[in-house]
């Protein structure tokens, strides 16, 4: 297929790309071990990203999700009561 654009109109608007998996993992982990509360927008929706949240919760972090946003309340990790399954 070949296309020729002679005159492009001005583009306006915004897009929200899907959440990045690697950045989502790091944001959850770093905020879970930091003091205070952080809101992560556009958190990756994949099963492995959700598994990271589950692990951080098991280590004592406060985790709340709302669509693609995640609120993490961090602090010192606590010893989990069971084996952590990241699968």
Short mmCIF file of C-alpha atoms in Angstrom, two decimals:
data_model
loop_
_atom_site.label_atom_id
_atom_site.label_comp_id
_atom_site.label_asym_id
_atom_site.label_seq_id
_atom_site.Cartn_x
_atom_site.Cartn_y
_atom_site.Cartn_z
CA UNK A 1 0.00 0.00 0.00
CA UNK A 2 1.21 3.47 -0.82
CA UNK A 3 -0.22 6.71 0.56
CA UNK A 4 0.62 10.28 -0.20
CA UNK A 5 -0.23 13.10 2.18
CA UNK A 6 -0.33 16.44 0.47
CA UNK A 7 -1.46 18.66 3.32
CA UNK A 8 -1.93 17.49 6.87
CA UNK A 9 -4.39 19.34 9.06
CA UNK A 10 -3.26 20.41 12.49
CA UNK A 11 -3.57 17.56 14.96
CA UNK A 12 -5.06 18.17 18.37
CA UNK A 13 -5.92 15.95 21.28
CA UNK A 14 -4.24 13.61 23.64
CA UNK A 15 -3.63 9.92 23.95
CA UNK A 16 -2.91 7.71 26.91
CA UNK A 17 -0.60 4.86 25.96
CA UNK A 18 -0.96 1.59 27.85
CA UNK A 19 0.93 1.31 31.12
CA UNK A 20 4.52 0.14 30.82
CA UNK A 21 5.10 -3.19 32.54
CA UNK A 22 8.69 -2.59 33.68
CA UNK A 23 7.96 0.88 35.03
CA UNK A 24 4.81 -0.39 36.78
CA UNK A 25 6.79 -3.06 38.64
CA UNK A 26 9.46 -0.59 39.71
CA UNK A 27 6.98 2.06 40.78
CA UNK A 28 5.08 -0.43 42.96
CA UNK A 29 8.22 -1.87 44.57
CA UNK A 30 9.98 1.45 45.22
CA UNK A 31 6.86 3.08 46.64
CA UNK A 32 6.09 0.04 48.79
CA UNK A 33 9.45 0.34 50.58
CA UNK A 34 9.38 4.16 50.82
CA UNK A 35 7.68 6.10 53.60
CA UNK A 36 4.41 7.79 52.74
CA UNK A 37 1.76 7.40 50.10
CA UNK A 38 2.04 7.51 46.32
CA UNK A 39 -0.48 7.33 43.50
CA UNK A 40 0.65 5.49 40.38
CA UNK A 41 -1.37 6.43 37.30
CA UNK A 42 -1.73 4.19 34.25
CA UNK A 43 -0.42 1.10 36.09
CA UNK A 44 0.18 -1.88 33.80
CA UNK A 45 -2.86 -4.19 33.65
CA UNK A 46 -0.99 -7.47 33.10
CA UNK A 47 -1.12 -10.47 35.41
CA UNK A 48 2.55 -10.05 36.35
CA UNK A 49 1.97 -6.42 37.40
CA UNK A 50 -0.98 -7.50 39.54
CA UNK A 51 1.22 -10.23 41.03
CA UNK A 52 3.73 -7.57 42.07
CA UNK A 53 0.95 -5.70 43.90
CA UNK A 54 -0.07 -8.94 45.63
CA UNK A 55 3.52 -9.53 46.78
CA UNK A 56 3.92 -5.95 48.03
CA UNK A 57 0.66 -6.29 49.95
CA UNK A 58 1.93 -9.54 51.51
CA UNK A 59 5.05 -7.64 52.61
CA UNK A 60 2.93 -5.10 54.45
CA UNK A 61 2.34 -2.30 51.94
CA UNK A 62 -1.10 -0.76 51.73
CA UNK A 63 -2.35 -1.22 48.17
CA UNK A 64 -5.59 0.16 46.72
CA UNK A 65 -6.54 -0.09 43.06
CA UNK A 66 -9.05 1.93 41.08
CA UNK A 67 -9.05 1.06 37.40
CA UNK A 68 -5.57 1.84 36.12
CA UNK A 69 -4.57 3.84 39.22
CA UNK A 70 -2.86 2.33 42.24
CA UNK A 71 -2.34 3.95 45.64
CA UNK A 72 0.62 2.54 47.57
CA UNK A 73 1.22 3.26 51.26
CA UNK A 74 4.74 2.13 51.97
CA UNK A 75 7.10 1.70 54.86
CA UNK A 76 9.37 -0.99 56.22
CA UNK A 77 8.50 -4.42 54.80
CA UNK A 78 7.16 -7.00 57.22
CA UNK A 79 7.87 -10.71 57.17
CA UNK A 80 5.12 -12.52 55.28
CA UNK A 81 3.14 -15.24 57.01
CA UNK A 82 3.60 -17.67 54.11
CA UNK A 83 5.72 -18.37 51.06
CA UNK A 84 5.42 -15.60 48.46
CA UNK A 85 4.14 -16.86 45.10
CA UNK A 86 4.90 -14.37 42.34
CA UNK A 87 3.30 -16.58 39.69
#
